PDB file of C-alpha atoms in Angstrom:
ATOM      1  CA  UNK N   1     106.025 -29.205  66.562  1.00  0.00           C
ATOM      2  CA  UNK N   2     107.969 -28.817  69.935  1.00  0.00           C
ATOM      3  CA  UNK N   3     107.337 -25.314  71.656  1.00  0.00           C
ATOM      4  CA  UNK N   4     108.546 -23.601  74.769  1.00  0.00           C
ATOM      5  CA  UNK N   5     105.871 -22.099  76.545  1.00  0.00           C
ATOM      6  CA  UNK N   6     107.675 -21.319  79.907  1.00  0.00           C
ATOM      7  CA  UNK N   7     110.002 -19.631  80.364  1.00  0.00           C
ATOM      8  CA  UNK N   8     113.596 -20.969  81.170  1.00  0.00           C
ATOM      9  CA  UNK N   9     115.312 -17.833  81.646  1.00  0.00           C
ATOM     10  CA  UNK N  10     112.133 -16.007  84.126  1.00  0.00           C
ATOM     11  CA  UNK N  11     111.577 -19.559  85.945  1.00  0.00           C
ATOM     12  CA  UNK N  12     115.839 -19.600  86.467  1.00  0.00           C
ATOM     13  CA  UNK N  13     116.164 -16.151  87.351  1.00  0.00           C
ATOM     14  CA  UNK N  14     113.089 -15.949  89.970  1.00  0.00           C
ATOM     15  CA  UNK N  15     114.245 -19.596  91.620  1.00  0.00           C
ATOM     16  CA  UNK N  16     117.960 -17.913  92.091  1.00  0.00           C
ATOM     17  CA  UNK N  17     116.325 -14.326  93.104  1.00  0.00           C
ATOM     18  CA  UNK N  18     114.747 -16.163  96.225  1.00  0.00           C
ATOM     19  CA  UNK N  19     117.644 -18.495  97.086  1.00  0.00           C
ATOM     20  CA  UNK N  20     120.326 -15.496  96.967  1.00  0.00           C
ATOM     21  CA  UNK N  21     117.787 -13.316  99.040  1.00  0.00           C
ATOM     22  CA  UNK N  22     116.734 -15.904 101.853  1.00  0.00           C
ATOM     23  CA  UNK N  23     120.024 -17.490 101.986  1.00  0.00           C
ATOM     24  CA  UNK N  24     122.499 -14.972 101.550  1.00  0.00           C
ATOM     25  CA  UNK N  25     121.540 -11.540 101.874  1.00  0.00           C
ATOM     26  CA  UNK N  26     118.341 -11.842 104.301  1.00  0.00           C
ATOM     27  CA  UNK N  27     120.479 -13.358 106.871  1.00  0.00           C
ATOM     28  CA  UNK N  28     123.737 -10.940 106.478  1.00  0.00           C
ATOM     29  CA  UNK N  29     121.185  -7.972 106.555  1.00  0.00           C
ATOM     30  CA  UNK N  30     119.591  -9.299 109.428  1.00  0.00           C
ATOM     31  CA  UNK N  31     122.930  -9.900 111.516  1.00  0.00           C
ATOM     32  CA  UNK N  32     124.158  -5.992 110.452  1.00  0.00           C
ATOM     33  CA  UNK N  33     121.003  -4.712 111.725  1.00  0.00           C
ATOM     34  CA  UNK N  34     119.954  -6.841 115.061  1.00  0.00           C
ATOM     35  CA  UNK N  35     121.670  -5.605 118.652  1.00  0.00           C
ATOM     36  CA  UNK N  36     122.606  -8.661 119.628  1.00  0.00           C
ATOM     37  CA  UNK N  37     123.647 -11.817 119.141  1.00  0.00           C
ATOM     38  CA  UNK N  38     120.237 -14.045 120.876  1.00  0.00           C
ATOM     39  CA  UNK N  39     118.387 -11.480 119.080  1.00  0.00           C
ATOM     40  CA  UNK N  40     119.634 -12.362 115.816  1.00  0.00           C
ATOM     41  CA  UNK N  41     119.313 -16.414 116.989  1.00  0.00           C
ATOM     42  CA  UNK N  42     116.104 -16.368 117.918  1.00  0.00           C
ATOM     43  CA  UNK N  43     114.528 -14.206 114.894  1.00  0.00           C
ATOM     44  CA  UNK N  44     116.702 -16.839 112.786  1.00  0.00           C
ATOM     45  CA  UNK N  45     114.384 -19.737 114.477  1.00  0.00           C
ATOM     46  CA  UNK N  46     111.246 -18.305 114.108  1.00  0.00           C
ATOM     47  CA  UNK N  47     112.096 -17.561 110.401  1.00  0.00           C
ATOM     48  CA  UNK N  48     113.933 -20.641 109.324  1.00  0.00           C
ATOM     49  CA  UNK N  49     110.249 -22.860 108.196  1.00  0.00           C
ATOM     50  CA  UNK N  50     109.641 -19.931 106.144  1.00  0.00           C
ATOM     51  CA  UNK N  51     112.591 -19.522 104.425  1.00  0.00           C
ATOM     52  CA  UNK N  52     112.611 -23.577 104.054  1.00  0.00           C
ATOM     53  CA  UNK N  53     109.081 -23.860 102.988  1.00  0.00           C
ATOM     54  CA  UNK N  54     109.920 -20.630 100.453  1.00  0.00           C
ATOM     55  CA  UNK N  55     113.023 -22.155  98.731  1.00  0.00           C
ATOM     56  CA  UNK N  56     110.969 -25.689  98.922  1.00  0.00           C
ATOM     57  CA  UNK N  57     108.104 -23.815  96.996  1.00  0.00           C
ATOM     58  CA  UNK N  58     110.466 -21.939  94.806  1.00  0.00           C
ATOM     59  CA  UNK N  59     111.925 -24.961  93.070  1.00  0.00           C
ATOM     60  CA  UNK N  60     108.366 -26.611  92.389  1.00  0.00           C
ATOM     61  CA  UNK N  61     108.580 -24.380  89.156  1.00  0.00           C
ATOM     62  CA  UNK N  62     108.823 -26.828  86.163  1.00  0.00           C
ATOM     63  CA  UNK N  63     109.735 -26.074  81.852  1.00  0.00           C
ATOM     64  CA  UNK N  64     107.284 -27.119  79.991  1.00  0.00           C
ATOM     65  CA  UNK N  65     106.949 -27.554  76.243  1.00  0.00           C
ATOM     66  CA  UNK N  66     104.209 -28.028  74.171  1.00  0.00           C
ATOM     67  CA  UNK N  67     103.834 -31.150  71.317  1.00  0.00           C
ATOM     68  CA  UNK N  68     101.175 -32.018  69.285  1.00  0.00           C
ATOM     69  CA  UNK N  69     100.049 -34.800  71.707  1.00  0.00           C
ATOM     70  CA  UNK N  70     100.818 -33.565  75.158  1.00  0.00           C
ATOM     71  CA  UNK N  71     103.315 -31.527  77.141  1.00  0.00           C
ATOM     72  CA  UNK N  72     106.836 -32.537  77.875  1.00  0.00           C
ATOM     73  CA  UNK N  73     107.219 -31.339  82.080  1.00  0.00           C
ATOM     74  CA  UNK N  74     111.158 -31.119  83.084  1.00  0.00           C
ATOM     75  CA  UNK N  75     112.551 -29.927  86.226  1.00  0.00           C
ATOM     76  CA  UNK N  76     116.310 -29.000  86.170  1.00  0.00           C
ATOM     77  CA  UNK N  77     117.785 -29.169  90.382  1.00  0.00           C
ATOM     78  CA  UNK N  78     121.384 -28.696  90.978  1.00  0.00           C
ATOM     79  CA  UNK N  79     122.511 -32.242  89.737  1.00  0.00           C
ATOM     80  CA  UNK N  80     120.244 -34.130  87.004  1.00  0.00           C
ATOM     81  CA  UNK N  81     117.361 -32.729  85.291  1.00  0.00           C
ATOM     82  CA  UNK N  82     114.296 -34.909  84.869  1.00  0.00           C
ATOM     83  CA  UNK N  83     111.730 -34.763  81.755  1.00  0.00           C
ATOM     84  CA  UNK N  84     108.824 -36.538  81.561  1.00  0.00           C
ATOM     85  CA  UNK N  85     105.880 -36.882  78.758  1.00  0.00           C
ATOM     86  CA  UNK N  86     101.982 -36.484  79.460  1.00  0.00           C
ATOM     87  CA  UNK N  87      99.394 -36.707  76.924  1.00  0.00           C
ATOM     88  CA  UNK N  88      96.618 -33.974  76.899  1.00  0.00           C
ATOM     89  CA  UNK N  89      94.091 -36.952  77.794  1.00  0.00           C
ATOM     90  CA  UNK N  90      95.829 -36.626  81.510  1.00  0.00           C
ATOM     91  CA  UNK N  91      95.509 -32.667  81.603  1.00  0.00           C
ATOM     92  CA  UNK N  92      92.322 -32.269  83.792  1.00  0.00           C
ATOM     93  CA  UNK N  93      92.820 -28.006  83.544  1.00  0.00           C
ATOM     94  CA  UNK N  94      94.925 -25.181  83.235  1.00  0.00           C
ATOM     95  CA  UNK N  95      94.076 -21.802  84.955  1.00  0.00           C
ATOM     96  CA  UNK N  96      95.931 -18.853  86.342  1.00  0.00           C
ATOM     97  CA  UNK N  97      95.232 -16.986  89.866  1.00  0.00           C
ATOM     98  CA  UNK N  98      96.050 -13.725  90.247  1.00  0.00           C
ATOM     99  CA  UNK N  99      99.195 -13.785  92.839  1.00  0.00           C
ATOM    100  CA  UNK N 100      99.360 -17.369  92.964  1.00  0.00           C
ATOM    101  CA  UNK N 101     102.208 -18.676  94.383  1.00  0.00           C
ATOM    102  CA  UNK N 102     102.938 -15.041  94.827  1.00  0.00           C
ATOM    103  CA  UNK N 103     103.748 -14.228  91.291  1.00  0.00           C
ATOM    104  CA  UNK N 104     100.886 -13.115  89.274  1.00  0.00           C
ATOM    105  CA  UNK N 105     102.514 -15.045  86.148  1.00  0.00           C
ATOM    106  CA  UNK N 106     102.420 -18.655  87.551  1.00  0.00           C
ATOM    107  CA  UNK N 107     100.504 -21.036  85.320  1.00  0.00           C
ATOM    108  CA  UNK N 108      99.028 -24.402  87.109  1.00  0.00           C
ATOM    109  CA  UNK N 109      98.262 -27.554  85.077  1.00  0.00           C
ATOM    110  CA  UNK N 110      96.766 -30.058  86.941  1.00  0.00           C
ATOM    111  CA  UNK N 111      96.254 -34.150  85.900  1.00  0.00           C
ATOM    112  CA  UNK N 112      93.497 -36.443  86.242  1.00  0.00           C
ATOM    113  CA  UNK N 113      96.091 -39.174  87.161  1.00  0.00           C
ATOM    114  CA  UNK N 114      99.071 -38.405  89.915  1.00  0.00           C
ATOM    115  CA  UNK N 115     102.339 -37.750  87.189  1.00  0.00           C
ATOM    116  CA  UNK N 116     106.381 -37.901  88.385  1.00  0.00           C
ATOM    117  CA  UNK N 117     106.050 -34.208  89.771  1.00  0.00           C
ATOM    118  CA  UNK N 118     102.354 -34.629  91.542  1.00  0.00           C
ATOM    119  CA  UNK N 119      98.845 -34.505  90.482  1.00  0.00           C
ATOM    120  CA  UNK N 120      99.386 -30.522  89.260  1.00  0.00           C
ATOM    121  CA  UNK N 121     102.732 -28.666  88.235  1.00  0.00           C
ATOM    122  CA  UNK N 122     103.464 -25.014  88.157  1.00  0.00           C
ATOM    123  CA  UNK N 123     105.418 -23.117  85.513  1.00  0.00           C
ATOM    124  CA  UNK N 124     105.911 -19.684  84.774  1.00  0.00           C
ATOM    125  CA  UNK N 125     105.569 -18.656  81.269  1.00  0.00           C
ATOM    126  CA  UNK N 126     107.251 -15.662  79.362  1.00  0.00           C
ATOM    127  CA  UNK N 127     107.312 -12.863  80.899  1.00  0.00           C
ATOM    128  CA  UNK N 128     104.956  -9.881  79.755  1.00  0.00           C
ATOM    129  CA  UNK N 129     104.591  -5.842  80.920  1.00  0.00           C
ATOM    130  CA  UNK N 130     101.135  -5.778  82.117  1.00  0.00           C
ATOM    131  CA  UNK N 131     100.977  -9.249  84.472  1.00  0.00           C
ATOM    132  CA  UNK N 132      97.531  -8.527  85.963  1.00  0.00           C
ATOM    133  CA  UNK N 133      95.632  -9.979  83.121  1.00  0.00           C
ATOM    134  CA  UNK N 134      95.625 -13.960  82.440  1.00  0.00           C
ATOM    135  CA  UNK N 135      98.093 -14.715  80.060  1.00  0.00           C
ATOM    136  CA  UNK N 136      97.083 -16.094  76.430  1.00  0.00           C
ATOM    137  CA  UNK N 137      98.827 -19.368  77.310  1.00  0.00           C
ATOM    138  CA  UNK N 138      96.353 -20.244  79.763  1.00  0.00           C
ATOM    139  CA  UNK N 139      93.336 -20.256  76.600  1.00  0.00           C
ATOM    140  CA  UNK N 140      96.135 -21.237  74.007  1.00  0.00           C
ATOM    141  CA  UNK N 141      96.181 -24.287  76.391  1.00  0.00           C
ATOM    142  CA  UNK N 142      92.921 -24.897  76.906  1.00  0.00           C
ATOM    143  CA  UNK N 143      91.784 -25.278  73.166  1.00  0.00           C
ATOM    144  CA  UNK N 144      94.474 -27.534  72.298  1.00  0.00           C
ATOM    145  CA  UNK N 145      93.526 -29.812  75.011  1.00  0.00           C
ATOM    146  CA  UNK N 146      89.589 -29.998  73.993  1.00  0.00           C
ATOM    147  CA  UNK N 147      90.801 -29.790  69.916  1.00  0.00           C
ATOM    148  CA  UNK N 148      92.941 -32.657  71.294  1.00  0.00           C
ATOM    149  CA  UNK N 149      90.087 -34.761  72.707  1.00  0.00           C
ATOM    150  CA  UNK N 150      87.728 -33.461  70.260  1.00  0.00           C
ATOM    151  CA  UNK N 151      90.041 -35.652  67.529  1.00  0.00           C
ATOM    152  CA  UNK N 152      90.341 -38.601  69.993  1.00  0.00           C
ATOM    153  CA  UNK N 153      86.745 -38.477  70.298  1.00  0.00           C
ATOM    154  CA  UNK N 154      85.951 -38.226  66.683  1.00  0.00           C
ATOM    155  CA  UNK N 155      88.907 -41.265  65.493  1.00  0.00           C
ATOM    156  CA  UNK N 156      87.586 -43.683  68.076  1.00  0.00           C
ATOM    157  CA  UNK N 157      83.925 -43.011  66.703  1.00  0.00           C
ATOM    158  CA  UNK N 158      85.453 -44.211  63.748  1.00  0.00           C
ATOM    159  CA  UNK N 159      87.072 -47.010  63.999  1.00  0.00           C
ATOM    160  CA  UNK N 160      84.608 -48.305  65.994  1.00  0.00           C
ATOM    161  CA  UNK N 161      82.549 -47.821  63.090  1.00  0.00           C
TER     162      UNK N 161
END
């Protein structure tokens, strides 16, 4: 049982929605509208960390699919893409905020042990009409990773038996 819970499409869409907009068209817009040229220069300083830090943050989103033991994380950039394994032992907790990495739909999983990608990923599931309520993936999550340990729990009992 392998199951995409984000979603490629969303996550793909919203990385190239902020790269087009901070890159291309935030910059031409800019330079249509300023009076001058030193105008344009030094708004283009004062704006360049945020539009660095934005695109930086932007491409932090991960895929991320559920299996029976654990979630397989992968994170596609503009050359390789990179997919990694970690059991639901390693999943410390999932939880939504409510603008979060301003989109109300992010998800955060974060580890007990640093992973590849850092000590908590975000992904951005399927996209729903109303967005201001947590979505089900967040509880879906949750119970699978105590039903998980529950069954560790219970077949180490036993065998130590």
């Amino acid at each position: 049982m392998r199951r995409e819970i984000s979603s490629p499409a969303y996550t793909a869409i919203t990385k190239l929605g902020f790269i087009i907009f901070y890159v291309f068209l935030f910059p031409i817009a800019f330079l249509a509208f300023s009076k001058s040229l030193l105008e344009f220069l030094i708004v283009t300083i004062i704006l360049f960390p945020i539009i660095f830090f934005t695109i930086r943050w932007v491409l932090k989103f991960k895929q991320v699919e559920i299996t029976e033991k654990g979630l397989i994380i992968s994170h596609t950039n503009l050359v390789n893409r990179k997919e990694i394994f970690v059991p639901f032992s390693n999943v410390e907790s999932v939880y939504q905020r409510f603008w979060q990495h301003f989109n109300p739909e992010s998800v955060t999983i974060s580890f007990t042990e640093p992973t590849e990608f850092g000590k908590k990923i975000i992904f951005i599931p399927p996209m729903r009409f109303l967005g201001f309520f947590e979505q089900s993936i967040v509880n879906e999550l949750n119970l699978l990773i105590k039903d998980y340990l529950w069954r560790e729990k219970i077949h180490k009992k036993i065998q130590s038996d």
